[in-house]
Amino acid sequence: AIVLVYFFSPSVQAAVTTENLSVVMVIDVSGSMSSTDPQRLRESAACIFIDLLAPEDRLGVIVFDDKAEVALPMQPVGSAAHRENIKDMLSARLTPRGYSNFLLALNTAYDQLQAGAAEGSRPVVLFLTDGEPDMPDFAADQTLVSSYLSSLWETVGRFALQGYPVYSVAFSDEIDPDIIRKISQDTAGDHYILEDAADLAVSFFDLLGTLKNRRGFLLDSALLGIEALVFDFQVGE
């Protein structure tokens, strides 16, 4: 179980945001995940994130290795039953395989936001990876790497121009923090660099709190005395 405790000072009014999100969740399923996340903790973290979205929020899911698959076209999160269907679908698509093509994954996410973001909602990309861009022949051809990164930064620039922030969550010692940081900073998002998959659930919770007006979505609008709010999540072994 994960217990999250937040303290609030007296005479502070907790605002409740009415802003809805249009989120594209982009999840790395490359072959390295078999060793960096053998317990599939990214699945537990993603499920917590899905459970905390509002029914009116929109969600799309992309899984990627050297290919990118739209596992869930962007749509309202909807009812509890629909959330369970989304989580079941996600669970079936996390088998590790292949390389890591950041460029294709982000281009696919961009297309999803262009086609499916709700008017007036806040568009967001949640990008989860355990590594860095890694394609066949990268090790042997630095010219190819340079061309690939140039195209990646062009795509990141498109996100910035459209106002689509990318929030990156990266773990393992295989990541390139400079790439992760640049993707998020250039799009006015944020990045979380974790030591291992065990920290994913807390980082996902923290991220959604940031997106939903600094955790205001958890509270009714009220004057609070000094007290603790405790949220207990069962995430499995």
Coordinates of C-alpha atoms in Angstrom, one line a residue:
A1 CA 0.0 0.0 0.0
I2 CA 1.1 3.6 -0.7
V3 CA 0.0 6.2 1.8
L4 CA 0.3 9.8 0.8
V5 CA -0.2 12.5 3.5
Y6 CA -0.6 16.2 2.9
F7 CA -0.9 18.9 5.6
F8 CA -2.8 22.1 5.1
S9 CA -2.5 25.3 7.2
P10 CA -5.6 26.9 8.7
S11 CA -7.4 29.6 6.8
V12 CA -6.3 28.3 3.5
Q13 CA -9.1 27.7 1.0
A14 CA -8.6 24.7 -1.2
A15 CA -9.6 25.5 -4.8
V16 CA -11.3 22.9 -6.9
T17 CA -10.3 23.1 -10.5
T18 CA -13.0 22.6 -13.2
E19 CA -10.4 22.3 -15.9
N20 CA -10.7 19.0 -17.8
L21 CA -7.7 17.2 -19.4
S22 CA -7.1 15.7 -22.8
V23 CA -4.2 13.2 -22.0
V24 CA -2.3 11.0 -24.3
M25 CA -0.4 8.4 -22.2
V26 CA 2.7 7.2 -24.2
I27 CA 4.2 4.1 -22.7
D28 CA 7.5 2.5 -23.7
V29 CA 7.2 -1.3 -24.1
S30 CA 10.7 -1.9 -25.6
G31 CA 12.6 -5.0 -24.8
S32 CA 14.6 -3.4 -21.9
M33 CA 11.4 -3.2 -19.9
S34 CA 11.7 -7.0 -19.1
S35 CA 14.7 -6.2 -16.9
T36 CA 14.0 -2.6 -15.7
D37 CA 10.4 -3.3 -14.8
P38 CA 9.9 -7.0 -14.4
Q39 CA 7.0 -6.5 -11.9
R40 CA 5.2 -4.2 -14.4
L41 CA 5.0 -1.4 -11.9
R42 CA 4.4 1.0 -14.8
E43 CA 1.0 -0.8 -15.2
S44 CA 0.1 -0.2 -11.5
A45 CA 1.1 3.5 -11.8
A46 CA -0.8 4.0 -15.0
C47 CA -3.9 2.4 -13.5
I48 CA -3.8 4.8 -10.5
F49 CA -3.5 7.7 -12.9
I50 CA -6.5 6.4 -14.9
D51 CA -8.6 5.9 -11.7
L52 CA -7.9 9.5 -10.6
L53 CA -9.0 11.1 -13.9
A54 CA -12.5 12.7 -14.0
P55 CA -15.2 11.0 -16.1
E56 CA -15.1 14.1 -18.4
D57 CA -11.4 13.9 -18.9
R58 CA -10.3 12.5 -22.2
L59 CA -7.6 9.8 -22.5
G60 CA -5.7 8.2 -25.3
V61 CA -3.0 5.5 -24.9
I62 CA -0.1 4.8 -27.2
V63 CA 2.4 1.9 -26.6
F64 CA 5.7 2.0 -28.5
D65 CA 8.9 0.2 -29.2
D66 CA 10.4 0.7 -32.7
K67 CA 6.7 0.9 -33.8
A68 CA 3.9 2.9 -32.2
E69 CA 0.4 1.5 -31.6
V70 CA -2.7 3.5 -30.7
A71 CA -4.0 1.2 -28.1
L72 CA -6.8 3.6 -27.1
P73 CA -7.9 6.4 -29.4
M74 CA -8.7 9.5 -27.4
Q75 CA -12.1 9.3 -25.7
P76 CA -13.8 10.3 -22.4
V77 CA -12.7 8.3 -19.4
G78 CA -16.3 7.7 -18.6
S79 CA -17.8 5.3 -16.2
A80 CA -16.1 2.9 -13.7
A81 CA -16.8 0.0 -16.0
H82 CA -15.1 1.8 -18.9
R83 CA -12.1 2.5 -16.8
E84 CA -11.8 -1.2 -16.1
N85 CA -12.0 -2.0 -19.8
I86 CA -9.2 0.6 -20.4
K87 CA -7.0 -0.9 -17.8
D88 CA -7.6 -4.5 -19.1
M89 CA -6.7 -3.3 -22.6
L90 CA -3.5 -1.7 -21.3
S91 CA -2.4 -4.8 -19.4
A92 CA -2.6 -6.8 -22.5
R93 CA -0.3 -4.5 -24.4
L94 CA 2.7 -4.2 -22.1
T95 CA 4.7 -7.2 -23.2
P96 CA 8.4 -6.0 -23.7
R97 CA 9.7 -6.1 -27.3
G98 CA 11.8 -4.2 -29.8
Y99 CA 13.7 -0.9 -29.7
S100 CA 12.7 2.6 -28.5
N101 CA 11.5 5.0 -31.2
F102 CA 10.8 8.3 -29.4
L103 CA 10.2 10.2 -32.6
L104 CA 7.5 7.9 -33.9
A105 CA 5.8 7.7 -30.5
L106 CA 5.7 11.5 -30.1
N107 CA 4.5 12.0 -33.7
T108 CA 1.7 9.6 -33.0
A109 CA 0.8 11.4 -29.8
Y110 CA 0.7 14.7 -31.6
D111 CA -1.7 13.3 -34.1
Q112 CA -4.0 12.0 -31.3
L113 CA -4.1 15.4 -29.7
Q114 CA -4.8 17.1 -33.0
A115 CA -7.7 14.7 -33.7
G116 CA -9.1 14.1 -30.3
A117 CA -8.5 16.8 -27.7
A118 CA -11.7 18.4 -26.4
E119 CA -12.2 22.1 -27.0
G120 CA -11.4 24.0 -23.9
S121 CA -9.6 21.1 -22.2
R122 CA -6.0 21.1 -21.2
P123 CA -3.9 19.0 -23.7
V124 CA -1.2 16.9 -22.1
V125 CA 1.2 14.1 -23.1
L126 CA 2.5 11.8 -20.4
F127 CA 5.6 10.1 -21.7
L128 CA 7.0 7.1 -19.9
T129 CA 10.3 5.4 -20.8
D130 CA 13.1 3.5 -19.2
G131 CA 15.8 4.5 -21.7
E132 CA 16.7 6.7 -24.6
P133 CA 16.1 6.7 -28.3
D134 CA 17.5 3.4 -29.5
M135 CA 17.1 2.1 -33.1
P136 CA 18.9 -0.5 -35.2
D137 CA 22.3 0.8 -36.5
F138 CA 22.5 3.6 -34.0
A139 CA 25.6 2.2 -32.4
A140 CA 27.4 2.0 -35.8
D141 CA 26.2 5.2 -37.5
Q142 CA 26.5 8.5 -35.7
T143 CA 25.2 10.4 -38.8
L144 CA 22.0 8.4 -38.5
V145 CA 21.8 9.4 -34.8
S146 CA 22.3 13.0 -35.6
S147 CA 19.6 13.1 -38.3
Y148 CA 17.2 11.2 -36.0
L149 CA 17.7 13.7 -33.1
S150 CA 17.3 16.6 -35.5
S151 CA 13.9 15.2 -36.5
L152 CA 13.0 14.6 -32.9
W153 CA 13.7 18.2 -31.9
E154 CA 11.6 19.4 -34.9
T155 CA 8.7 17.3 -33.6
V156 CA 9.2 18.7 -30.1
G157 CA 9.0 22.1 -31.6
R158 CA 5.6 21.3 -33.1
F159 CA 4.4 20.4 -29.6
A160 CA 5.7 23.7 -28.3
L161 CA 4.0 25.7 -31.0
Q162 CA 0.6 24.0 -30.4
G163 CA 0.9 24.4 -26.6
Y164 CA 1.1 20.6 -26.0
P165 CA 3.3 20.1 -22.9
V166 CA 5.1 16.8 -22.5
Y167 CA 5.5 15.5 -19.0
S168 CA 8.2 12.8 -19.0
V169 CA 8.6 10.1 -16.4
A170 CA 11.9 8.2 -16.9
F171 CA 13.5 5.5 -14.8
S172 CA 16.6 3.2 -14.8
D173 CA 20.2 4.0 -15.3
E174 CA 19.9 3.7 -19.1
I175 CA 18.1 7.0 -19.6
D176 CA 19.7 10.1 -21.1
P177 CA 18.6 12.8 -18.8
D178 CA 19.5 15.6 -21.2
I179 CA 17.1 14.2 -23.8
I180 CA 14.2 13.7 -21.3
R181 CA 14.8 17.2 -19.9
K182 CA 14.9 18.9 -23.2
I183 CA 11.7 17.2 -24.4
S184 CA 9.8 18.5 -21.4
Q185 CA 11.4 21.9 -21.0
D186 CA 11.0 22.8 -24.7
T187 CA 7.3 22.0 -24.5
A188 CA 6.7 23.8 -21.1
G189 CA 6.1 20.5 -19.4
D190 CA 8.1 18.8 -16.6
H191 CA 10.2 15.7 -16.1
Y192 CA 10.6 13.1 -13.4
I193 CA 13.9 11.1 -13.4
L194 CA 13.6 8.2 -11.1
E195 CA 16.1 5.6 -9.9
D196 CA 13.8 2.7 -10.5
A197 CA 10.2 1.6 -11.3
A198 CA 9.3 1.4 -7.6
D199 CA 8.8 5.2 -7.6
L200 CA 6.5 5.4 -10.5
A201 CA 3.2 5.3 -8.6
V202 CA 4.1 8.3 -6.4
S203 CA 5.4 10.3 -9.4
F204 CA 2.2 9.6 -11.4
F205 CA 0.1 10.7 -8.4
D206 CA 2.2 13.9 -8.0
L207 CA 2.0 14.6 -11.7
L208 CA -1.8 14.4 -11.8
G209 CA -1.9 16.7 -8.7
T210 CA 0.1 19.2 -10.6
L211 CA -2.1 19.0 -13.7
K212 CA -5.3 19.2 -11.6
N213 CA -4.4 22.6 -10.0
R214 CA -1.9 21.3 -7.4
R215 CA -4.0 18.6 -5.9
G216 CA -7.1 20.8 -5.6
F217 CA -9.1 18.1 -7.4
L218 CA -8.9 16.0 -4.3
L219 CA -10.7 18.5 -2.1
D220 CA -14.0 20.2 -1.6
S221 CA -13.8 23.9 -1.4
A222 CA -13.7 24.6 2.3
L223 CA -11.7 26.2 5.1
L224 CA -9.5 23.5 6.6
G225 CA -8.1 23.3 10.0
I226 CA -4.7 21.7 10.6
E227 CA -5.3 18.1 9.5
A228 CA -3.9 15.4 7.4
L229 CA -5.4 13.9 4.3
V230 CA -4.5 10.3 3.7
F231 CA -5.0 8.4 0.4
D232 CA -4.4 4.7 0.5
F233 CA -3.8 2.9 -2.8
Q234 CA -3.5 -0.9 -3.1
V235 CA -1.1 -1.5 -6.0
G236 CA -0.5 -5.2 -5.7
E237 CA 2.7 -7.0 -5.0

